[in-house]
């Protein structure tokens, strides 16, 4: 890791960017419908939670894989956007480790692997309410030529 990268990682998120991301989350119907709550937004890191209801269960009683993928994609996309530039998912790979069953919520932590000018990579870890790792994912995001503070659309979705 070079000196410039260390300095960038130690910088806090801009308050304007952080507020813009909170506003995007608050006004996004897809996030609201899935009952996703964003708990923390910091530079290169976002923590979110999906409340498990009967609406997100598959026929076998576990959280539908598509909902888990959406939680990871949204959380990682927001984390990629914490540098102030909107992101759009290029690619995502989800590893389903354990069924998300008999849990009240799924907690997701998205962390920076690499923040690039054009392409960034983030990983997401999903845990049940017992703290068990149920899924992990890696996403690549295209960093758009649009500031988060001027955006009216959801990054990473």
Coordinates of N, CA and C in Angstrom, one line a residue:
X1 N 0.9 -1.2 0.0 CA 0.0 0.0 0.0 C 0.9 1.2 0.0
X2 N 0.7 2.1 -1.0 CA 1.5 3.3 -1.0 C 1.0 4.4 -0.1
X3 N 1.8 5.4 0.1 CA 1.6 6.5 1.0 C 0.2 7.2 0.7
X4 N 0.0 7.5 -0.6 CA -1.3 8.2 -1.0 C -2.5 7.4 -0.6
X5 N -2.4 6.1 -0.8 CA -3.6 5.2 -0.5 C -3.8 5.2 1.0
X6 N -2.8 5.1 1.8 CA -2.9 5.2 3.3 C -3.6 6.5 3.7
X7 N -3.2 7.6 3.1 CA -3.8 8.9 3.4 C -5.3 8.9 3.1
X8 N -5.6 8.4 1.9 CA -7.0 8.4 1.4 C -7.9 7.6 2.4
X9 N -7.4 6.4 2.8 CA -8.2 5.6 3.7 C -8.4 6.2 5.1
X10 N -7.5 7.0 5.5 CA -7.6 7.6 6.8 C -8.5 8.8 6.9
X11 N -8.9 9.4 5.7 CA -9.7 10.5 5.6 C -11.2 10.1 6.0
X12 N -11.9 10.9 6.7 CA -13.3 10.7 7.0 C -14.1 11.0 5.8
X13 N -15.3 10.4 5.8 CA -16.3 10.7 4.7 C -16.7 12.2 4.8
X14 N -16.9 12.8 3.7 CA -17.4 14.1 3.6 C -18.8 14.2 4.2
X15 N -19.1 15.1 5.1 CA -20.5 15.2 5.7 C -21.6 15.4 4.6
X16 N -21.2 16.1 3.5 CA -22.2 16.3 2.4 C -22.5 15.0 1.7
X17 N -21.5 14.2 1.5 CA -21.6 12.9 0.8 C -22.4 12.0 1.7
X18 N -22.1 12.0 3.0 CA -22.8 11.1 3.9 C -24.3 11.5 4.0
X19 N -24.6 12.7 4.0 CA -26.0 13.2 4.1 C -26.7 12.8 2.8
X20 N -26.0 13.0 1.7 CA -26.6 12.7 0.4 C -27.0 11.2 0.3
X21 N -26.1 10.3 0.8 CA -26.3 8.9 0.8 C -27.5 8.5 1.7
X22 N -27.5 9.2 2.9 CA -28.7 8.9 3.8 C -30.0 9.3 3.1
X23 N -30.0 10.4 2.4 CA -31.2 10.9 1.7 C -31.6 9.9 0.6
X24 N -30.6 9.4 -0.2 CA -30.9 8.4 -1.2 C -31.5 7.2 -0.6
X25 N -31.0 6.7 0.5 CA -31.6 5.5 1.2 C -33.0 5.8 1.6
X26 N -33.2 6.9 2.2 CA -34.5 7.3 2.8 C -35.6 7.4 1.7
X27 N -35.2 7.8 0.5 CA -36.1 8.0 -0.6 C -36.2 6.9 -1.6
X28 N -35.6 5.8 -1.3 CA -35.6 4.7 -2.3 C -36.6 3.6 -2.0
X29 N -37.6 3.5 -2.8 CA -38.8 2.6 -2.6 C -38.3 1.1 -2.5
X30 N -37.4 0.7 -3.3 CA -36.9 -0.7 -3.3 C -36.3 -1.0 -1.9
X31 N -35.5 -0.2 -1.4 CA -34.9 -0.4 -0.1 C -36.0 -0.5 1.0
X32 N -37.0 0.4 0.9 CA -38.1 0.4 1.9 C -38.9 -0.8 1.8
X33 N -39.2 -1.3 0.5 CA -40.1 -2.5 0.3 C -39.4 -3.7 0.9
X34 N -38.1 -3.8 0.7 CA -37.3 -5.0 1.3 C -37.1 -4.9 2.8
X35 N -37.5 -3.8 3.4 CA -37.2 -3.6 4.8 C -35.7 -3.6 5.2
X36 N -35.0 -2.9 4.3 CA -33.5 -2.7 4.5 C -33.3 -1.4 5.3
X37 N -32.6 -1.5 6.3 CA -32.2 -0.3 7.1 C -30.7 -0.1 7.1
X38 N -30.2 1.1 6.7 CA -28.8 1.3 6.7 C -28.5 1.8 8.1
X39 N -27.5 1.2 8.8 CA -27.1 1.5 10.1 C -25.9 2.5 10.3
X40 N -25.0 2.3 9.3 CA -23.8 3.1 9.4 C -23.2 3.3 8.0
X41 N -22.8 4.6 7.8 CA -22.1 4.9 6.5 C -20.8 5.7 6.9
X42 N -19.7 5.1 6.5 CA -18.4 5.7 6.7 C -17.6 5.5 5.4
X43 N -16.5 6.2 5.3 CA -15.7 6.1 4.0 C -15.3 4.7 3.8
X44 N -15.7 4.1 2.6 CA -15.4 2.7 2.3 C -16.0 1.6 3.1
X45 N -17.1 2.0 3.8 CA -17.7 1.0 4.7 C -19.2 1.4 4.9
X46 N -20.1 0.4 4.8 CA -21.5 0.6 5.1 C -22.0 -0.7 5.8
X47 N -22.8 -0.5 6.8 CA -23.5 -1.6 7.5 C -25.0 -1.4 7.4
X48 N -25.6 -2.5 7.0 CA -27.1 -2.5 6.8 C -27.7 -3.7 7.4
X49 N -29.1 -3.6 7.5 CA -29.8 -4.8 8.1 C -31.1 -5.0 7.3
X50 N -31.4 -6.2 7.0 CA -32.7 -6.6 6.4 C -33.5 -7.2 7.5
X51 N -34.7 -6.7 7.7 CA -35.6 -7.3 8.7 C -36.3 -8.4 7.9
X52 N -36.3 -9.6 8.5 CA -36.9 -10.8 7.9 C -38.4 -10.8 8.2
X53 N -39.2 -10.8 7.1 CA -40.6 -10.9 7.2 C -41.0 -12.0 6.3
X54 N -42.3 -12.4 6.4 CA -42.8 -13.5 5.5 C -42.6 -13.1 4.0
X55 N -42.6 -11.9 3.7 CA -42.5 -11.4 2.3 C -41.1 -11.7 1.6
X56 N -40.1 -12.0 2.4 CA -38.8 -12.2 1.9 C -38.3 -13.7 2.0
X57 N -39.3 -14.5 2.4 CA -39.0 -16.0 2.6 C -39.2 -16.7 1.3
X58 N -38.4 -17.7 1.0 CA -38.7 -18.6 -0.1 C -39.6 -19.7 0.3
X59 N -40.1 -20.6 -0.5 CA -41.0 -21.7 -0.1 C -40.5 -22.6 1.0
X60 N -39.2 -22.6 1.2 CA -38.6 -23.5 2.2 C -38.5 -22.8 3.6
X61 N -38.9 -21.5 3.7 CA -38.8 -20.8 4.9 C -37.5 -20.1 5.2
X62 N -36.6 -20.0 4.3 CA -35.4 -19.3 4.5 C -35.5 -18.0 3.7
X63 N -34.6 -17.0 4.0 CA -34.6 -15.8 3.2 C -34.2 -16.1 1.8
X64 N -35.0 -15.5 0.9 CA -34.8 -15.8 -0.6 C -33.4 -15.2 -0.9
X65 N -32.7 -16.0 -1.7 CA -31.3 -15.6 -2.2 C -31.3 -14.3 -2.9
X66 N -32.3 -14.0 -3.6 CA -32.4 -12.7 -4.3 C -32.4 -11.5 -3.4
X67 N -33.1 -11.7 -2.3 CA -33.2 -10.6 -1.2 C -31.8 -10.5 -0.6
X68 N -31.1 -11.6 -0.3 CA -29.8 -11.5 0.3 C -28.8 -10.8 -0.7
X69 N -28.9 -11.2 -2.0 CA -28.1 -10.5 -3.0 C -28.4 -9.0 -3.1
X70 N -29.6 -8.7 -3.0 CA -30.0 -7.2 -3.1 C -29.4 -6.5 -1.9
X71 N -29.5 -7.1 -0.7 CA -28.9 -6.5 0.5 C -27.5 -6.2 0.3
X72 N -26.7 -7.3 -0.1 CA -25.3 -7.1 -0.3 C -25.0 -6.1 -1.4
X73 N -25.7 -6.1 -2.5 CA -25.4 -5.2 -3.6 C -25.7 -3.8 -3.2
X74 N -26.8 -3.5 -2.5 CA -27.1 -2.2 -2.1 C -26.1 -1.6 -1.1
X75 N -25.8 -2.5 -0.1 CA -24.8 -2.1 0.9 C -23.4 -1.8 0.3
X76 N -23.0 -2.7 -0.5 CA -21.6 -2.5 -1.1 C -21.7 -1.3 -2.1
X77 N -22.8 -1.1 -2.8 CA -22.9 0.0 -3.8 C -22.8 1.3 -3.0
X78 N -23.5 1.4 -1.9 CA -23.4 2.6 -1.1 C -22.0 2.8 -0.6
X79 N -21.3 1.7 -0.1 CA -19.9 1.9 0.4 C -19.0 2.4 -0.7
X80 N -19.2 1.9 -2.0 CA -18.4 2.4 -3.1 C -18.7 3.9 -3.4
X81 N -19.8 4.3 -3.1 CA -20.2 5.7 -3.3 C -19.8 6.7 -2.2
X82 N -19.2 6.2 -1.1 CA -18.8 7.0 0.0 C -17.7 8.0 -0.4
X83 N -17.0 7.8 -1.5 CA -16.0 8.7 -1.9 C -16.6 9.9 -2.7
X84 N -17.9 9.9 -2.8 CA -18.6 11.0 -3.5 C -19.0 10.9 -4.9
X85 N -18.7 9.7 -5.5 CA -19.1 9.4 -6.9 C -20.1 8.3 -6.9
X86 N -21.1 8.4 -7.7 CA -22.1 7.4 -7.9 C -21.5 6.1 -8.5
X87 N -22.0 5.0 -8.0 CA -21.5 3.7 -8.5 C -22.6 2.9 -9.2
X88 N -22.2 2.0 -10.1 CA -23.2 1.1 -10.8 C -22.6 -0.3 -10.8
X89 N -23.3 -1.3 -10.4 CA -22.8 -2.6 -10.4 C -22.4 -3.1 -11.7
X90 N -21.1 -3.6 -11.8 CA -20.6 -4.3 -13.0 C -20.8 -5.8 -12.9
X91 N -20.4 -6.3 -11.7 CA -20.4 -7.7 -11.5 C -20.5 -8.0 -10.0
X92 N -21.2 -9.1 -9.7 CA -21.3 -9.5 -8.4 C -21.2 -11.0 -8.3
X93 N -20.6 -11.5 -7.2 CA -20.5 -13.0 -7.0 C -20.9 -13.2 -5.5
X94 N -21.9 -14.0 -5.3 CA -22.4 -14.3 -4.0 C -22.1 -15.8 -3.7
X95 N -21.6 -16.0 -2.5 CA -21.4 -17.4 -2.0 C -22.4 -17.6 -0.9
X96 N -23.3 -18.5 -1.1 CA -24.3 -18.8 -0.1 C -23.8 -20.0 0.8
X97 N -23.5 -19.6 2.0 CA -22.8 -20.5 2.9 C -23.8 -21.3 3.8
X98 N -24.7 -20.7 4.4 CA -25.7 -21.3 5.3 C -27.1 -20.7 4.9
X99 N -28.1 -21.5 5.1 CA -29.5 -20.9 4.9 C -29.8 -19.9 5.9
X100 N -30.3 -18.8 5.5 CA -30.7 -17.7 6.4 C -32.2 -18.1 6.9
X101 N -32.2 -18.9 7.9 CA -33.5 -19.4 8.4 C -33.6 -19.2 9.9
X102 N -34.8 -19.0 10.4 CA -35.1 -18.8 11.8 C -34.2 -17.7 12.3
X103 N -34.3 -16.6 11.7 CA -33.6 -15.4 12.1 C -34.5 -14.2 11.9
X104 N -34.3 -13.2 12.8 CA -35.2 -12.0 12.8 C -34.6 -11.0 11.8
X105 N -33.3 -11.0 11.5 CA -32.7 -10.1 10.6 C -31.5 -10.7 10.0
X106 N -31.0 -10.0 8.9 CA -29.7 -10.3 8.3 C -28.9 -9.0 8.4
X107 N -27.7 -9.1 9.0 CA -26.8 -7.9 9.0 C -25.8 -8.0 7.9
X108 N -25.5 -6.9 7.2 CA -24.6 -6.9 6.1 C -23.5 -5.9 6.4
X109 N -22.3 -6.3 6.3 CA -21.2 -5.3 6.3 C -20.4 -5.3 5.0
X110 N -20.3 -4.2 4.4 CA -19.6 -4.0 3.1 C -18.4 -3.2 3.3
X111 N -17.3 -3.8 2.8 CA -16.0 -3.2 3.0 C -15.2 -3.0 1.7
X112 N -14.4 -2.0 1.7 CA -13.6 -1.7 0.5 C -12.5 -2.7 0.3
X113 N -12.4 -3.2 -0.9 CA -11.2 -4.0 -1.3 C -10.2 -3.0 -2.0
X114 N -10.8 -2.3 -3.0 CA -10.0 -1.4 -3.8 C -11.0 -0.3 -4.3
X115 N -10.7 1.0 -4.0 CA -11.4 2.1 -4.6 C -10.6 2.6 -5.8
X116 N -11.2 2.5 -6.9 CA -10.5 3.0 -8.1 C -11.2 4.2 -8.7
X117 N -10.6 4.9 -9.6 CA -11.2 6.0 -10.3 C -12.3 5.6 -11.2
X118 N -12.2 4.4 -11.9 CA -13.2 3.9 -12.8 C -13.9 2.6 -12.4
X119 N -13.1 1.7 -11.7 CA -13.7 0.5 -11.2 C -13.3 0.3 -9.8
X120 N -14.2 -0.1 -8.9 CA -13.9 -0.3 -7.5 C -14.4 -1.7 -7.1
X121 N -13.8 -2.3 -6.1 CA -14.2 -3.6 -5.7 C -14.5 -3.6 -4.2
X122 N -15.6 -4.2 -3.8 CA -16.1 -4.3 -2.4 C -16.5 -5.7 -2.1
X123 N -16.3 -6.1 -0.8 CA -16.8 -7.3 -0.3 C -17.9 -7.1 0.7
X124 N -18.8 -8.1 0.8 CA -20.0 -8.0 1.7 C -20.1 -9.3 2.5
X125 N -20.3 -9.1 3.8 CA -20.4 -10.3 4.7 C -21.8 -10.2 5.3
X126 N -22.6 -11.3 5.2 CA -24.0 -11.3 5.7 C -24.0 -12.3 6.9
X127 N -24.6 -11.8 8.0 CA -24.7 -12.6 9.2 C -26.2 -12.6 9.7
X128 N -26.5 -13.8 10.3 CA -27.9 -13.9 10.9 C -27.9 -13.3 12.3
X129 N -29.0 -13.3 13.0 CA -29.1 -12.7 14.3 C -28.4 -13.4 15.4
X130 N -27.8 -14.6 15.0 CA -26.9 -15.3 16.0 C -25.5 -15.1 15.7
X131 N -25.2 -14.2 14.7 CA -23.8 -13.9 14.4 C -23.1 -14.9 13.5
X132 N -23.9 -15.8 12.9 CA -23.3 -16.8 12.0 C -23.2 -16.1 10.6
X133 N -22.0 -16.4 9.9 CA -21.8 -15.9 8.6 C -22.7 -16.8 7.7
X134 N -23.6 -16.2 7.0 CA -24.5 -17.0 6.1 C -24.2 -16.8 4.6
X135 N -23.6 -15.7 4.3 CA -23.2 -15.4 2.9 C -22.1 -14.4 2.8
X136 N -21.3 -14.5 1.7 CA -20.3 -13.5 1.4 C -20.3 -13.2 -0.1
X137 N -20.0 -12.0 -0.4 CA -20.0 -11.6 -1.8 C -18.9 -10.6 -2.1
X138 N -18.6 -10.6 -3.4 CA -17.6 -9.6 -3.9 C -18.3 -8.9 -5.1
X139 N -18.2 -7.6 -5.2 CA -18.8 -6.8 -6.2 C -17.8 -5.9 -6.9
X140 N -17.9 -5.7 -8.2 CA -17.2 -4.7 -8.9 C -18.2 -3.6 -9.3
X141 N -17.8 -2.3 -9.1 CA -18.6 -1.2 -9.5 C -17.9 -0.3 -10.4
X142 N -18.7 0.2 -11.4 CA -18.2 1.3 -12.3 C -18.5 2.6 -11.6
X143 N -17.4 3.4 -11.4 CA -17.6 4.7 -10.8 C -18.0 5.7 -11.9
X144 N -19.2 6.2 -11.7 CA -19.8 7.0 -12.7 C -19.2 8.4 -12.7
X145 N -19.4 9.2 -13.7 CA -19.0 10.6 -13.8 C -20.1 11.5 -13.2
X146 N -20.5 11.2 -12.0 CA -21.6 11.9 -11.4 C -21.4 12.0 -9.9
X147 N -21.5 13.2 -9.4 CA -21.3 13.3 -7.9 C -22.5 12.8 -7.2
X148 N -22.3 12.2 -6.0 CA -23.4 11.7 -5.2 C -24.3 12.8 -4.7
X149 N -23.6 14.0 -4.4 CA -24.4 15.1 -3.9 C -25.3 15.7 -4.9
X150 N -25.1 15.4 -6.2 CA -26.0 15.9 -7.2 C -27.0 14.9 -7.8
X151 N -26.9 13.7 -7.2 CA -27.7 12.5 -7.7 C -29.1 12.4 -7.1
X152 N -30.0 12.0 -7.9 CA -31.3 11.7 -7.4 C -31.7 10.2 -7.6
X153 N -30.7 9.4 -8.0 CA -30.9 8.0 -8.1 C -30.0 7.2 -7.1
X154 N -30.4 6.0 -6.9 CA -29.7 5.1 -5.9 C -28.4 4.6 -6.5
X155 N -27.2 4.8 -5.9 CA -26.0 4.2 -6.4 C -26.0 2.7 -6.2
X156 N -25.4 2.0 -7.1 CA -25.2 0.6 -6.9 C -26.4 -0.3 -7.2
X157 N -27.5 0.3 -7.6 CA -28.7 -0.5 -7.9 C -29.0 -0.3 -9.4

